[in-house]
PDB file of C-alpha atoms in Angstrom:
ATOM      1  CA  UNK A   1       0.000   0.000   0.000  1.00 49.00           C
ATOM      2  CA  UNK A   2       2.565   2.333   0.579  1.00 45.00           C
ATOM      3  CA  UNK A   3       4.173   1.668  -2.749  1.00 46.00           C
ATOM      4  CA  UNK A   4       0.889   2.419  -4.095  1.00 47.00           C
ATOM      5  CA  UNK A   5       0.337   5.776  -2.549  1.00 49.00           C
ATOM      6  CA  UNK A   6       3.769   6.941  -3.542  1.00 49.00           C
ATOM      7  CA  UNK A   7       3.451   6.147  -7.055  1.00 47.00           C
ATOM      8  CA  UNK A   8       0.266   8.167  -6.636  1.00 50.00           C
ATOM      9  CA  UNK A   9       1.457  11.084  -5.348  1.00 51.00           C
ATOM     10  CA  UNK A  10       4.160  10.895  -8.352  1.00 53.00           C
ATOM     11  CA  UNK A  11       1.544  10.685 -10.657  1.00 53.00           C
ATOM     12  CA  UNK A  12       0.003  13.658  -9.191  1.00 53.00           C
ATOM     13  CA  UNK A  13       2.979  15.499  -8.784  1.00 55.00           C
ATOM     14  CA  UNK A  14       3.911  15.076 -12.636  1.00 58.00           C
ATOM     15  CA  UNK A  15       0.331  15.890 -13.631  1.00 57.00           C
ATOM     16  CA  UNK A  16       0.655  19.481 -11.987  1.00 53.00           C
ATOM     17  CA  UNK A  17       4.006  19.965 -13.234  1.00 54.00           C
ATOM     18  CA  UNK A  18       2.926  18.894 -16.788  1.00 53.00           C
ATOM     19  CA  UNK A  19      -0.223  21.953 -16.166  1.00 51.00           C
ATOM     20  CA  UNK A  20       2.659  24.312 -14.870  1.00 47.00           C
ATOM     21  CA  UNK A  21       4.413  24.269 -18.019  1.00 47.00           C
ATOM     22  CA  UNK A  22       1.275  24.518 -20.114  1.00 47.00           C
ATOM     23  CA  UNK A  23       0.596  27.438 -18.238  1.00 43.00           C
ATOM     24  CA  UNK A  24       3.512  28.943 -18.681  1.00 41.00           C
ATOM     25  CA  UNK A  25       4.101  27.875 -22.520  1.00 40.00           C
ATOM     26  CA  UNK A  26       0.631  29.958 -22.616  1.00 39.00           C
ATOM     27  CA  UNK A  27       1.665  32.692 -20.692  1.00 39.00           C
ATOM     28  CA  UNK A  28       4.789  33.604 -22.760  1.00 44.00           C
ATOM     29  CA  UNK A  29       2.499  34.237 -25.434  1.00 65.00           C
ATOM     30  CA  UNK A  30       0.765  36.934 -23.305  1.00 80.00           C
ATOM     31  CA  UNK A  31       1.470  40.520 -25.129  1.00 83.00           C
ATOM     32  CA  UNK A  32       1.833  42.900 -21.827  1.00 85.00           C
ATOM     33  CA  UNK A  33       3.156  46.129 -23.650  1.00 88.00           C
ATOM     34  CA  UNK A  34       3.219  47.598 -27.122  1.00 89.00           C
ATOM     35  CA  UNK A  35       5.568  50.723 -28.544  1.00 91.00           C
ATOM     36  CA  UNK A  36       4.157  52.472 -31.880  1.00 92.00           C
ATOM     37  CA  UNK A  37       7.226  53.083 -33.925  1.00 91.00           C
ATOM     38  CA  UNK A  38       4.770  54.541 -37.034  1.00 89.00           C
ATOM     39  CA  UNK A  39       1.450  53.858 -38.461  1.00 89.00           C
ATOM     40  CA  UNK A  40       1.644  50.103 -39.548  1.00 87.00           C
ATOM     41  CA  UNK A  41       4.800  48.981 -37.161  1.00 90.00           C
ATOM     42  CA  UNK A  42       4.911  48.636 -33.678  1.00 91.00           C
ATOM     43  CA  UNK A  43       7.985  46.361 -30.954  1.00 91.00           C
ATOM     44  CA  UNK A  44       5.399  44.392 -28.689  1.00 89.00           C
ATOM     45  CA  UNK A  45       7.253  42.804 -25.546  1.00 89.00           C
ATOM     46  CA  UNK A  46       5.924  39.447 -24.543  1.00 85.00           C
ATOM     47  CA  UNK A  47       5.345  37.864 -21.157  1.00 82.00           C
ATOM     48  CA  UNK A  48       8.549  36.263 -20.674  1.00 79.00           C
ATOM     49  CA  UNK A  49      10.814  39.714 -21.383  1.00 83.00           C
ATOM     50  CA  UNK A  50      10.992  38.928 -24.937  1.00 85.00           C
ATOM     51  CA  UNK A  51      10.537  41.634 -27.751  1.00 89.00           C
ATOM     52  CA  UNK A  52       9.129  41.226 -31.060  1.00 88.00           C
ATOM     53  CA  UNK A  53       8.358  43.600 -34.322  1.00 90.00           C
ATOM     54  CA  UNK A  54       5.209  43.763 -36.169  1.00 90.00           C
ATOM     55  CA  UNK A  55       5.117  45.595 -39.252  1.00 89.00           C
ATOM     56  CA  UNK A  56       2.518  45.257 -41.970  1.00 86.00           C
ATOM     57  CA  UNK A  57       3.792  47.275 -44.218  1.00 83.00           C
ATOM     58  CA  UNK A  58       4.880  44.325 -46.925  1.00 77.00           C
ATOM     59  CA  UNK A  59       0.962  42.607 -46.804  1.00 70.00           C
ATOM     60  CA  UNK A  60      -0.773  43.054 -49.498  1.00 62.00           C
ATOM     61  CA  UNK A  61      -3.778  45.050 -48.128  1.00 57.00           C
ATOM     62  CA  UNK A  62      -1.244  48.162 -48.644  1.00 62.00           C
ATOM     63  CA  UNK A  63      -4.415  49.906 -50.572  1.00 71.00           C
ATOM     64  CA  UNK A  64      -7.262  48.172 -51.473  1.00 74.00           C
ATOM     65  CA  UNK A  65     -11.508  48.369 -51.396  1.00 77.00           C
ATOM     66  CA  UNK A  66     -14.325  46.151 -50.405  1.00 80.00           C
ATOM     67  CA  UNK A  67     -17.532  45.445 -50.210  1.00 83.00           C
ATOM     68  CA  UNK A  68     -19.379  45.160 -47.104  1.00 78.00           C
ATOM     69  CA  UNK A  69     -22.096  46.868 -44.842  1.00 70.00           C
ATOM     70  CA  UNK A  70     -24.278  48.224 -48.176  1.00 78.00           C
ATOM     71  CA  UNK A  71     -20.805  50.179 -49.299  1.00 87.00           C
ATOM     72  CA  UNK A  72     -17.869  49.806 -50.144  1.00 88.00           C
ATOM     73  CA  UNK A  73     -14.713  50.664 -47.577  1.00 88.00           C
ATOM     74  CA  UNK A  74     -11.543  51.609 -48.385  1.00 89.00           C
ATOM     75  CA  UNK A  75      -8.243  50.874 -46.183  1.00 88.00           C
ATOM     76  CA  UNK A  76      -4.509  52.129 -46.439  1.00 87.00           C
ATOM     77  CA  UNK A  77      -2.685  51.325 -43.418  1.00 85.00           C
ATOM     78  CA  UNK A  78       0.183  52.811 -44.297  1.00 85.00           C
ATOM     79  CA  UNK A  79       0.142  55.827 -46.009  1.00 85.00           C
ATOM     80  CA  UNK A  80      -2.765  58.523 -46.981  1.00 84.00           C
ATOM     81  CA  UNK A  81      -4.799  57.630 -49.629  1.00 84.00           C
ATOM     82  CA  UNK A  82      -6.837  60.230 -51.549  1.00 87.00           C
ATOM     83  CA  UNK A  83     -10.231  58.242 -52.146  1.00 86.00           C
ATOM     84  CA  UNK A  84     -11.520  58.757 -56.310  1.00 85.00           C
ATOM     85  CA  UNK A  85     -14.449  60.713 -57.022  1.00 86.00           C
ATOM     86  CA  UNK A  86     -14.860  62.301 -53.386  1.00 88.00           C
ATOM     87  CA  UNK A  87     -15.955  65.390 -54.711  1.00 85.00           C
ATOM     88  CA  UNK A  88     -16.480  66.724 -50.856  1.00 85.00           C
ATOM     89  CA  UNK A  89     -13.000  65.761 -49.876  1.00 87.00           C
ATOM     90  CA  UNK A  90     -14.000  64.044 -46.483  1.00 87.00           C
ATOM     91  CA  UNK A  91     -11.623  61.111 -47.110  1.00 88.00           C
ATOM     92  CA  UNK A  92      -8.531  63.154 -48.242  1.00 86.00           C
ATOM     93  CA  UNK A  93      -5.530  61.445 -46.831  1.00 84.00           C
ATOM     94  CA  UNK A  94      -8.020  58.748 -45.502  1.00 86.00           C
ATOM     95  CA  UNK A  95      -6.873  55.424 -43.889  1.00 89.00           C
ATOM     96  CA  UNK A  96     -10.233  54.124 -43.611  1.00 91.00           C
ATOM     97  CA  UNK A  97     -13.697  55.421 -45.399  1.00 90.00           C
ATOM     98  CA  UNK A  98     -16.931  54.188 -46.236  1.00 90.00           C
ATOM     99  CA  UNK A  99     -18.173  54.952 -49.611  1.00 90.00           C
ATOM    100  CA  UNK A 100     -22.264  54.458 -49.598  1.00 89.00           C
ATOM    101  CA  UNK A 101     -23.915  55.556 -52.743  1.00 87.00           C
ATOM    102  CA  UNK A 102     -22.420  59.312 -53.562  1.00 88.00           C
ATOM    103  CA  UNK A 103     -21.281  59.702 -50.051  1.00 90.00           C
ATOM    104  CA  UNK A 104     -18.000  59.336 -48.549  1.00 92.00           C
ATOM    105  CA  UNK A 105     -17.548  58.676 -44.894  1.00 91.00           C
ATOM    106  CA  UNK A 106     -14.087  59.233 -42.716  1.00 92.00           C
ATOM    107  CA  UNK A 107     -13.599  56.834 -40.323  1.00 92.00           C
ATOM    108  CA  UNK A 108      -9.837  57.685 -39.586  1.00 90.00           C
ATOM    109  CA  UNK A 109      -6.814  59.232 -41.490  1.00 90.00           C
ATOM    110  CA  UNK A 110      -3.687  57.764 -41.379  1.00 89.00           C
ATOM    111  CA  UNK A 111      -2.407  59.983 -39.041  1.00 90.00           C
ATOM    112  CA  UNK A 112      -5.102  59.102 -36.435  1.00 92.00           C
ATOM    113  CA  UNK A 113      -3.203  55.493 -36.391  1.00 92.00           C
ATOM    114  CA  UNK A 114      -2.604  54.278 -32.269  1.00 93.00           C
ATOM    115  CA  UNK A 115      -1.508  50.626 -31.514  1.00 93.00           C
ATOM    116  CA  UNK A 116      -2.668  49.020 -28.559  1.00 91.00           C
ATOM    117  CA  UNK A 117      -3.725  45.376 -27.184  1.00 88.00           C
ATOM    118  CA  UNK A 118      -6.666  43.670 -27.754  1.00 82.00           C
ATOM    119  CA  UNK A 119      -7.639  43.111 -24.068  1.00 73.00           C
ATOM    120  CA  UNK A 120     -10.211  39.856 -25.341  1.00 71.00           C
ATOM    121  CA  UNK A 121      -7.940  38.414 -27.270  1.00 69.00           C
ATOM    122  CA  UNK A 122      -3.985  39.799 -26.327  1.00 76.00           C
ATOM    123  CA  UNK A 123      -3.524  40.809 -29.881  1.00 86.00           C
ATOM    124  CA  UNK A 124      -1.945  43.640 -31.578  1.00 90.00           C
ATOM    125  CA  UNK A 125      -4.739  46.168 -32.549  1.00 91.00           C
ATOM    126  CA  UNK A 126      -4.601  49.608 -34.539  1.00 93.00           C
ATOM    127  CA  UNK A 127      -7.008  52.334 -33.960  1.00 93.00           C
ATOM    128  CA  UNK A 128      -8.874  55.042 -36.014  1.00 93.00           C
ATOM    129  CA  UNK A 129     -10.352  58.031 -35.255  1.00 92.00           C
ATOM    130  CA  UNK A 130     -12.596  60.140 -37.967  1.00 91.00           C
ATOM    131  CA  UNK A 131     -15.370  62.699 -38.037  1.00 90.00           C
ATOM    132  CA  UNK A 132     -17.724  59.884 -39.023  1.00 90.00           C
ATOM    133  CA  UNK A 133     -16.912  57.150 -36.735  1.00 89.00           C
ATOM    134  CA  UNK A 134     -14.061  54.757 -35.541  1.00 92.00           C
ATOM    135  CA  UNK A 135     -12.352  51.848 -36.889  1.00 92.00           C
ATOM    136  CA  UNK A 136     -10.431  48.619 -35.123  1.00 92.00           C
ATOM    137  CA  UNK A 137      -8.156  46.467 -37.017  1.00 91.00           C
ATOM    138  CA  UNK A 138      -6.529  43.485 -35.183  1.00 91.00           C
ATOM    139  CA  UNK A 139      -4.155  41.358 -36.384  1.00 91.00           C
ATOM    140  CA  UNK A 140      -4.165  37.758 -36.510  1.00 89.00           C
ATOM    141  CA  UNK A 141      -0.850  35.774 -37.272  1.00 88.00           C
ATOM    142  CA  UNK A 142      -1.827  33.558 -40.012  1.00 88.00           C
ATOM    143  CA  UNK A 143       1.290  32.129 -42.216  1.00 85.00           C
ATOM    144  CA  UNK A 144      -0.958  30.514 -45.270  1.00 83.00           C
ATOM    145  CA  UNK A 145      -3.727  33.222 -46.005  1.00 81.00           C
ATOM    146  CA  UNK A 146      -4.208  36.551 -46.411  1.00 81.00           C
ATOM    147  CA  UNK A 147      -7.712  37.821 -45.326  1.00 83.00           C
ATOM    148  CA  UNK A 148      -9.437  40.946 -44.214  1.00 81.00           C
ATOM    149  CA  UNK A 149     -13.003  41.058 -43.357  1.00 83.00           C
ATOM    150  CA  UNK A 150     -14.783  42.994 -41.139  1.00 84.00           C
ATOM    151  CA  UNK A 151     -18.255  44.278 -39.504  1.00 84.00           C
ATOM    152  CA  UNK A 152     -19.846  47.492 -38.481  1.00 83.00           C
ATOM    153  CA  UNK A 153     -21.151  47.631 -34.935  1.00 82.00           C
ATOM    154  CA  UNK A 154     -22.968  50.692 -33.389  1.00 80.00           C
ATOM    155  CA  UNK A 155     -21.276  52.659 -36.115  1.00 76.00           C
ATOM    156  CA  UNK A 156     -17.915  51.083 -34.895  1.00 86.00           C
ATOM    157  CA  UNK A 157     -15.965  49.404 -38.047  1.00 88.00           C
ATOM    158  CA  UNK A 158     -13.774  45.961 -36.376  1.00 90.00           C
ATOM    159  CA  UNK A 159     -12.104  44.267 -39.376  1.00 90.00           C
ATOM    160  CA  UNK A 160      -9.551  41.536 -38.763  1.00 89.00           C
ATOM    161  CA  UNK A 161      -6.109  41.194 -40.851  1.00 87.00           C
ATOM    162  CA  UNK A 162      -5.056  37.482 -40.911  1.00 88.00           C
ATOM    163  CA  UNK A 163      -1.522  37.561 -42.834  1.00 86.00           C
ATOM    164  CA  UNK A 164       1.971  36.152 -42.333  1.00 86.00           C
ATOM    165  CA  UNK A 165       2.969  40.029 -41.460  1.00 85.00           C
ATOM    166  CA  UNK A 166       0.627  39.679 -38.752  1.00 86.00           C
ATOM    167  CA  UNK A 167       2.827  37.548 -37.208  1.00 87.00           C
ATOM    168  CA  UNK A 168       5.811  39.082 -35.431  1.00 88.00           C
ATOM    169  CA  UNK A 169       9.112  39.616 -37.254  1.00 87.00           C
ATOM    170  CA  UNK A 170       8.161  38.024 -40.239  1.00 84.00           C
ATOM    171  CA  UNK A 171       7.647  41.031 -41.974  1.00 81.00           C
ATOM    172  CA  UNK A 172      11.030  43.594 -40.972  1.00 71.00           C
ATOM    173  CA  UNK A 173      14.103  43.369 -41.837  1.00 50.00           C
ATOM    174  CA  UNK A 174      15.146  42.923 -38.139  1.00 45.00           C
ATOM    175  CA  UNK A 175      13.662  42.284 -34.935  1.00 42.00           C
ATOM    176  CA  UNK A 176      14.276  44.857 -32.459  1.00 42.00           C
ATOM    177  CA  UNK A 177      15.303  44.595 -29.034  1.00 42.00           C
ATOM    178  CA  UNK A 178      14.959  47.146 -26.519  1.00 40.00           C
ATOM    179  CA  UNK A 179      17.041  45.422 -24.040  1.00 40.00           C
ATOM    180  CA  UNK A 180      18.269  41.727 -23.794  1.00 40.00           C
ATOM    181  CA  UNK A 181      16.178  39.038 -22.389  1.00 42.00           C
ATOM    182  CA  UNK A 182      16.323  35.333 -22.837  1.00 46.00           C
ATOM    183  CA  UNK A 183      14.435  33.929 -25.650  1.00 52.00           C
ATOM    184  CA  UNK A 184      13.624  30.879 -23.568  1.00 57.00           C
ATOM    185  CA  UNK A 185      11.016  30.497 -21.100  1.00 62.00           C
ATOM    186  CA  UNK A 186      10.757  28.922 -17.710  1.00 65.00           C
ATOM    187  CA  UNK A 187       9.252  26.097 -19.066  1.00 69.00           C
ATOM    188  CA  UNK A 188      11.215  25.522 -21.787  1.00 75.00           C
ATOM    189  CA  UNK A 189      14.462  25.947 -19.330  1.00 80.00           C
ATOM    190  CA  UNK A 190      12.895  23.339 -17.314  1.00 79.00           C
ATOM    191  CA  UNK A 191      12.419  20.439 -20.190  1.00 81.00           C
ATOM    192  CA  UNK A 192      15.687  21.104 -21.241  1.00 88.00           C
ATOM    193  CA  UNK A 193      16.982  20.483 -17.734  1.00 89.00           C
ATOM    194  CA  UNK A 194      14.666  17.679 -17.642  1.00 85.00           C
ATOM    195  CA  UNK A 195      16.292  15.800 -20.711  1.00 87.00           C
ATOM    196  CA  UNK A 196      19.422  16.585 -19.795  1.00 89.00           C
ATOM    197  CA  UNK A 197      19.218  14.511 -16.741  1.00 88.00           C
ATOM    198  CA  UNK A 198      17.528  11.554 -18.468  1.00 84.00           C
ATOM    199  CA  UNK A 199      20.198  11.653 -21.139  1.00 88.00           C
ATOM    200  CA  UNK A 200      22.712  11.765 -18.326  1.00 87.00           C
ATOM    201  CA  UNK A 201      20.596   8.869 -16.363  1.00 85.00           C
ATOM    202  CA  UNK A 202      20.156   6.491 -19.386  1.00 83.00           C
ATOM    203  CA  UNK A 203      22.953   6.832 -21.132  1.00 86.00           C
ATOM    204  CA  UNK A 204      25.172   6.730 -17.680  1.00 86.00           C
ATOM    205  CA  UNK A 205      23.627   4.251 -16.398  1.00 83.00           C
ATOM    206  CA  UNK A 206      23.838   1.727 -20.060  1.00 82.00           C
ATOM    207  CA  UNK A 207      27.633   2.210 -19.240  1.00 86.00           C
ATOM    208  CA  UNK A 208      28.060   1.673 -15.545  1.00 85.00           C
ATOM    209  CA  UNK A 209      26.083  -1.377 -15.749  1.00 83.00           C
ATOM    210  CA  UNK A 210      28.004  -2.685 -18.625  1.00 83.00           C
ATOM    211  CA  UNK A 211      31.774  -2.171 -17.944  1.00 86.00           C
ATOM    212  CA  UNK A 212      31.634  -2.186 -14.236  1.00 83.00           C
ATOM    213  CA  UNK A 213      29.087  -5.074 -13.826  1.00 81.00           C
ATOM    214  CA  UNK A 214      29.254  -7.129 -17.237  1.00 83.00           C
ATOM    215  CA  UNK A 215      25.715  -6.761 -18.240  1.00 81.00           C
ATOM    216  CA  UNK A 216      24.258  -7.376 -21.414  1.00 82.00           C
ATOM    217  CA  UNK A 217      21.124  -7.111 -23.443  1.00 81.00           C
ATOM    218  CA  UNK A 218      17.908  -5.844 -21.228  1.00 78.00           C
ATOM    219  CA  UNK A 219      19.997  -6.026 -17.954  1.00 80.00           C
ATOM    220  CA  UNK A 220      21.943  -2.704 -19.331  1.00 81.00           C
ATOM    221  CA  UNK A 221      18.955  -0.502 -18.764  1.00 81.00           C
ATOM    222  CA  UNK A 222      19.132   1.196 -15.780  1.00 84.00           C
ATOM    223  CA  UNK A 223      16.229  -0.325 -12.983  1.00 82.00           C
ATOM    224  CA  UNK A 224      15.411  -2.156 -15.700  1.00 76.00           C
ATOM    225  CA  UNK A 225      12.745  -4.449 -13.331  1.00 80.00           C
ATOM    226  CA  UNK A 226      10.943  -0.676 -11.894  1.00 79.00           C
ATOM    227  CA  UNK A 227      10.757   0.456 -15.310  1.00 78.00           C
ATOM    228  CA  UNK A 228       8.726  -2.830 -16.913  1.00 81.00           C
ATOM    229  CA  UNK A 229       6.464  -3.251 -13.277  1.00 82.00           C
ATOM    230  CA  UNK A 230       5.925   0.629 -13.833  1.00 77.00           C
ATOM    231  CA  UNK A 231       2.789   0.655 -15.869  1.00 80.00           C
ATOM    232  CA  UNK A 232       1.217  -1.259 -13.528  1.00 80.00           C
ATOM    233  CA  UNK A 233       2.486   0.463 -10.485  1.00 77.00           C
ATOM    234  CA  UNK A 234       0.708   3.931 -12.565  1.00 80.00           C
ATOM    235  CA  UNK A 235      -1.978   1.537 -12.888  1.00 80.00           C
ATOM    236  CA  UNK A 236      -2.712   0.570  -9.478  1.00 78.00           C
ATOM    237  CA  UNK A 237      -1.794   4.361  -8.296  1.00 76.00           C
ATOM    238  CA  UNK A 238      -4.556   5.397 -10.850  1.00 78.00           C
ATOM    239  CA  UNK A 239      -6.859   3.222  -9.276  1.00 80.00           C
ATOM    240  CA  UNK A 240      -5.810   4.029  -5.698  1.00 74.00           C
ATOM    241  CA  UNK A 241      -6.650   7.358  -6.742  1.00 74.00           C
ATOM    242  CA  UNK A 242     -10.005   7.294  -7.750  1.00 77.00           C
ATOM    243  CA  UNK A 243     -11.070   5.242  -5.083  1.00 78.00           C
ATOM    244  CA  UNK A 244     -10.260   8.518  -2.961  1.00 70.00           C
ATOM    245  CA  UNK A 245      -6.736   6.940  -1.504  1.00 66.00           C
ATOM    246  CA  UNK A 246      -8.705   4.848   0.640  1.00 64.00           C
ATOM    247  CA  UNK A 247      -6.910   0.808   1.524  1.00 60.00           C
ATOM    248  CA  UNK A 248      -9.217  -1.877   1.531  1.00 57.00           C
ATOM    249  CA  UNK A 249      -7.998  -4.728   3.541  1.00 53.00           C
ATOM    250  CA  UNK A 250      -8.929  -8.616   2.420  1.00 53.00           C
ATOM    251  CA  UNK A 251      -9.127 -11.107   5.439  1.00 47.00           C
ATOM    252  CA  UNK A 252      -9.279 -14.757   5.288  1.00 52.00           C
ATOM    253  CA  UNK A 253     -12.431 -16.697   7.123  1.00 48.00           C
ATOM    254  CA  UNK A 254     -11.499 -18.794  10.385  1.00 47.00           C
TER     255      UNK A 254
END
């Protein structure tokens, strides 16, 4: 029984350390700051120290027009686009506009352009301010399409961009690094450490056992007898679990 119970609380033990790192793998992906260097790039540090560059400015939505909401909308992240045939002029040097019939609508110049974080979903997000309303466009790191779409709520414009230059530094020439940090997190420090010392323990072990006690063929492998009884032993500490890590004792009849 006691054999049982400590291969149970091993089994438990590498079950939370198993959620740890999954936690933390997650967590390194956590954008907590972002640093507009103009209006389609921006150096994002990470969770785990680490700095990145996002720059858009090589996808191909660099000027471009679609249909949606009744209209037809027009986006330039990057640099001021006069809008044809708006005779009125309200989407001179637009980023974003809404053309609907013979009217033009600003929904943010160029200039208007502030990066931020998407609080739902920790993603890179650009903001536009015009005299007719405001626009959102988040990125999405996609490295096989290249889609924008979008929808108008409350007079709000949110369109996603899914592109490869959503994803950061795939798109600049270099990343940039405000200061140095280690580009590996605590989890991945720890399953390098981890199969390290089973390198060390297998491999170590295959030649103690051989040169300094003869053995051959299955008897090389270190605890060779714990290691084949240990699916059972996980077995039996599963079991031992779910019955609440209670011991049932058998007795004979007199």
């Amino acid at each position: 029984e006691k054999l049982k119970m400590t291969v149970c609380l091993l089994f438990v033990s590498l079950s939370l350390l198993v959620c740890h790192l999954c936690s933390s793998a997650a967590t390194n992906l956590v954008i907590i700051g972002i640093t507009q260097t103009g209006p389609c790039s921006c150096n994002a540090e990470f969770q785990d120290g680490s700095h990145h560059v996002y720059d858009i400015s090589s996808t191909p939505w660099k000027k471009f027009a679609f249909p949606m909401d009744n209209g037809v909308w027009y986006y330039s992240p990057c640099q001021a686009y006069d809008v044809p045939n708006d005779k009125d002029g309200n989407c001179t040097a637009a980023g974003v506009c809404l053309k609907k019939g013979d009217k033009f609508y600003n929904y943010g110049k160029v200039s208007t352009a502030t990066w931020s974080i998407s609080l739902d979903v920790s993603q890179p997000m650009i903001r536009y301010s015009g005299i007719d309303g405001n626009a959102t466009v988040t990125l999405y790191c996609d490295l096989k399409d290249e889609t924008f779409t979008g929808v108008v709520i409350n007079g709000s414009a949110r369109f996603t961009l899914s592109s490869k230059c959503s994803c950061p530094d795939l798109c600049t020439a270099a990343p940039t690094a405000p200061h140095s940090a280690s580009p590996l997190s605590d989890g991945s420090v720890v399953l390098i450490i981890f199969f390290s010392l089973v390198f060390v323990y297998v491999v170590g072990g295959l030649l103690f056992l051989r040169f300094s006690r003869g053995a051959t063929g299955l008897e090389m492998i270190p605890n060779y007898h714990f290691w084949i009884s240990l699916p059972g032993l996980i077995k039996d500490g599963v079991m031992f679990l779910l019955n609440g890590c209670a011991t049932h004792a058998n007795y004979e009849k007199i």
